[in-house]
Amino acid sequence: MTDRLIDKLIKERSLSKEEYALLISERTLKAAERLKQAASEVRDEIYGHDIFVRGLIEISNICVNDCYYCGIRKSNASVERYRLKSSEIIDTADRGYELGFRTFVLQGGEDPAYNDEVLCDIVRKIKEMHPDSAVTLSMGERSRESYRKLHEAGADRYLLRHETASPEHYGKLHPEEMSFSNRMRSLKDLRDTGYQTGCGMMVGSPFQTERELAEDLKFIEEFKPDMCGIGPFIPHRATPFRNERPGSAELTLYLLSIIRLIHPPVLLPATTALGTILPDGREQGILYGANVVMPNLSPVRVRKKYELYDNKICTGEEAAECVDCLSARMKAIGFRIVTERGDIRL
Ligand code: SAH
């Protein structure tokens, strides 16, 4: 059964929603092995064993939104809030540059202090000092006009996970003020504006079944994102989802292979969340078809505070240690981290 679906996926890079759902619900160890093998082959053809690195800078944990799954949601009064100063963000990128990073990802909650003027200024300065680097933003939903200004200031890429491609499911993960259509509008605006655009979802988020995941895969197939971030849902103790079950590493790996096969050139990270629920999760992610890792460059004093979920790894080390650790992990499985912007190879 799954053999036929895998053959079709490899050949056509597309399945129907029903077929995606079956490929998930009927999965076996054997199917996972086949997908892993096929995904590795197509990844190797495009990227070889080069792994792209992105220096993640968690610029603020202040957020106006109240997503039920997220540890930095505004209703969580137990978070110690912080916001990095512009100068500190720029210094952090500088240090990252010296360590070999050529992509910086500025991620944060939806913090109004980073209005267009402030954020454009930061982007402009990083690009001025390091014109051979890419700047990726992951700052949530903004207006089309704002996306345009930031792109003009030099931002190259934007990560905005769609979270779920089902509007009903979206409604169960977010409060009423947030809208599925604005999320999707934002993604389309980002693409139209000229960004390399990233979407993605959590695996095993509450109320998610193979039907929702099939919707996600169909969306990925149609949107053809430049980047796609997926990681297991991990409950955070101070959120409404505190007692929900975490997502599975096994299913996350299975989906990484499927996504690689749907859209071979996609930039696919082995995420920190995957490394959090499985000790060698990031290595496994690469072995199942991923080609990107995102070491944390944030100042150590804020690492613990940017806590989207419980037990997040890499909150104690300095940036350089984080890089060394990941380099060693990649080397141990026969891959190597490269110093380049790491754009999509279409
Ligand atoms: N404010 C930005 C950045 C969000 S944090 C935005 O809206 O895009 C980046 C991602 O972390 C989110 O898109 C979400 O998919 C993931 N995330 C949040 N809480 C999580 C949790 N409890 N477990 C796993 N992933 C989580």
mmCIF file of C-alpha atoms and ligand atoms in Angstrom, residues 60 62-63 65 67-72 106-111 137-141 158-163 174 178 183 200-203 229-236 239 241 247 273-274 306-310, ligand 1:
data_model
loop_
_atom_site.group_PDB
_atom_site.id
_atom_site.type_symbol
_atom_site.label_atom_id
_atom_site.label_comp_id
_atom_site.label_asym_id
_atom_site.label_seq_id
_atom_site.Cartn_x
_atom_site.Cartn_y
_atom_site.Cartn_z
ATOM 1 C CA SER A 60 12.488 39.749 21.896
ATOM 2 C CA ILE A 62 7.493 40.315 24.112
ATOM 3 C CA CYS A 63 4.410 39.383 22.129
ATOM 4 C CA ASN A 65 -0.420 37.444 20.540
ATOM 5 C CA CYS A 67 -1.249 31.465 20.727
ATOM 6 C CA TYR A 68 -2.372 28.595 22.974
ATOM 7 C CA TYR A 69 0.776 26.542 22.367
ATOM 8 C CA CYS A 70 3.443 29.184 22.818
ATOM 9 C CA GLY A 71 5.404 29.809 26.001
ATOM 10 C CA ILE A 72 5.871 33.528 25.299
ATOM 11 C CA LEU A 106 16.109 37.671 13.606
ATOM 12 C CA GLN A 107 13.233 36.011 15.398
ATOM 13 C CA GLY A 108 10.897 37.263 18.067
ATOM 14 C CA GLY A 109 7.429 37.683 19.390
ATOM 15 C CA GLU A 110 5.241 40.282 17.739
ATOM 16 C CA ASP A 111 6.759 43.133 19.676
ATOM 17 C CA LEU A 137 13.253 37.830 9.527
ATOM 18 C CA SER A 138 10.841 35.785 11.604
ATOM 19 C CA MET A 139 8.810 38.491 13.295
ATOM 20 C CA GLY A 140 5.264 37.372 12.616
ATOM 21 C CA GLU A 141 2.388 38.956 10.764
ATOM 22 C CA TYR A 158 11.150 35.647 5.881
ATOM 23 C CA LEU A 159 10.026 32.711 7.976
ATOM 24 C CA LEU A 160 6.376 32.591 8.873
ATOM 25 C CA ARG A 161 5.107 29.140 9.668
ATOM 26 C CA HIS A 162 1.543 28.695 8.482
ATOM 27 C CA GLU A 163 1.093 26.539 11.669
ATOM 28 C CA HIS A 174 -5.312 30.389 18.402
ATOM 29 C CA MET A 178 -6.048 35.790 15.300
ATOM 30 C CA ARG A 183 -1.631 34.304 8.238
ATOM 31 C CA GLY A 200 5.864 25.240 8.239
ATOM 32 C CA MET A 201 3.947 23.603 11.034
ATOM 33 C CA MET A 202 4.331 21.816 14.316
ATOM 34 C CA VAL A 203 3.972 18.048 14.233
ATOM 35 C CA GLY A 229 10.329 24.648 9.234
ATOM 36 C CA ILE A 230 8.762 21.683 10.961
ATOM 37 C CA GLY A 231 9.315 20.429 14.476
ATOM 38 C CA PRO A 232 7.392 18.505 17.094
ATOM 39 C CA PHE A 233 4.900 20.356 19.283
ATOM 40 C CA ILE A 234 6.255 20.390 22.852
ATOM 41 C CA PRO A 235 3.963 21.541 25.655
ATOM 42 C CA HIS A 236 4.941 24.507 27.765
ATOM 43 C CA THR A 239 0.093 27.550 28.499
ATOM 44 C CA PHE A 241 -1.841 23.177 26.259
ATOM 45 C CA GLY A 247 4.474 15.425 19.022
ATOM 46 C CA ALA A 273 12.498 21.298 18.847
ATOM 47 C CA LEU A 274 13.463 18.012 17.189
ATOM 48 C CA TYR A 306 12.963 32.767 24.909
ATOM 49 C CA GLU A 307 11.174 29.649 25.956
ATOM 50 C CA LEU A 308 8.526 28.631 23.437
ATOM 51 C CA TYR A 309 8.301 25.156 24.990
ATOM 52 C CA ASP A 310 9.685 23.293 28.004
HETATM 53 N N1 SAH B 1 6.327 35.442 16.250
HETATM 54 C C1 SAH B 1 6.946 34.761 15.132
HETATM 55 C C2 SAH B 1 7.918 33.685 15.596
HETATM 56 C C3 SAH B 1 7.229 32.568 16.312
HETATM 57 S S1 SAH B 1 8.271 31.421 17.159
HETATM 58 C C4 SAH B 1 5.852 34.207 14.244
HETATM 59 O O1 SAH B 1 4.699 34.402 14.536
HETATM 60 O O2 SAH B 1 6.167 33.652 13.215
HETATM 61 C C5 SAH B 1 8.624 30.271 15.884
HETATM 62 C C6 SAH B 1 7.798 28.990 15.843
HETATM 63 O O3 SAH B 1 7.922 28.238 17.030
HETATM 64 C C7 SAH B 1 6.306 29.168 15.714
HETATM 65 O O4 SAH B 1 5.938 29.486 14.392
HETATM 66 C C8 SAH B 1 5.761 27.811 16.173
HETATM 67 O O5 SAH B 1 5.506 26.940 15.075
HETATM 68 C C9 SAH B 1 6.907 27.261 17.029
HETATM 69 N N2 SAH B 1 6.441 26.987 18.401
HETATM 70 C C10 SAH B 1 5.799 27.827 19.247
HETATM 71 N N3 SAH B 1 5.436 27.193 20.377
HETATM 72 C C11 SAH B 1 5.851 25.906 20.256
HETATM 73 C C12 SAH B 1 5.750 24.749 21.069
HETATM 74 N N4 SAH B 1 5.135 24.775 22.253
HETATM 75 N N5 SAH B 1 6.308 23.595 20.624
HETATM 76 C C13 SAH B 1 6.934 23.561 19.435
HETATM 77 N N6 SAH B 1 7.039 24.607 18.602
HETATM 78 C C14 SAH B 1 6.502 25.785 19.010
#
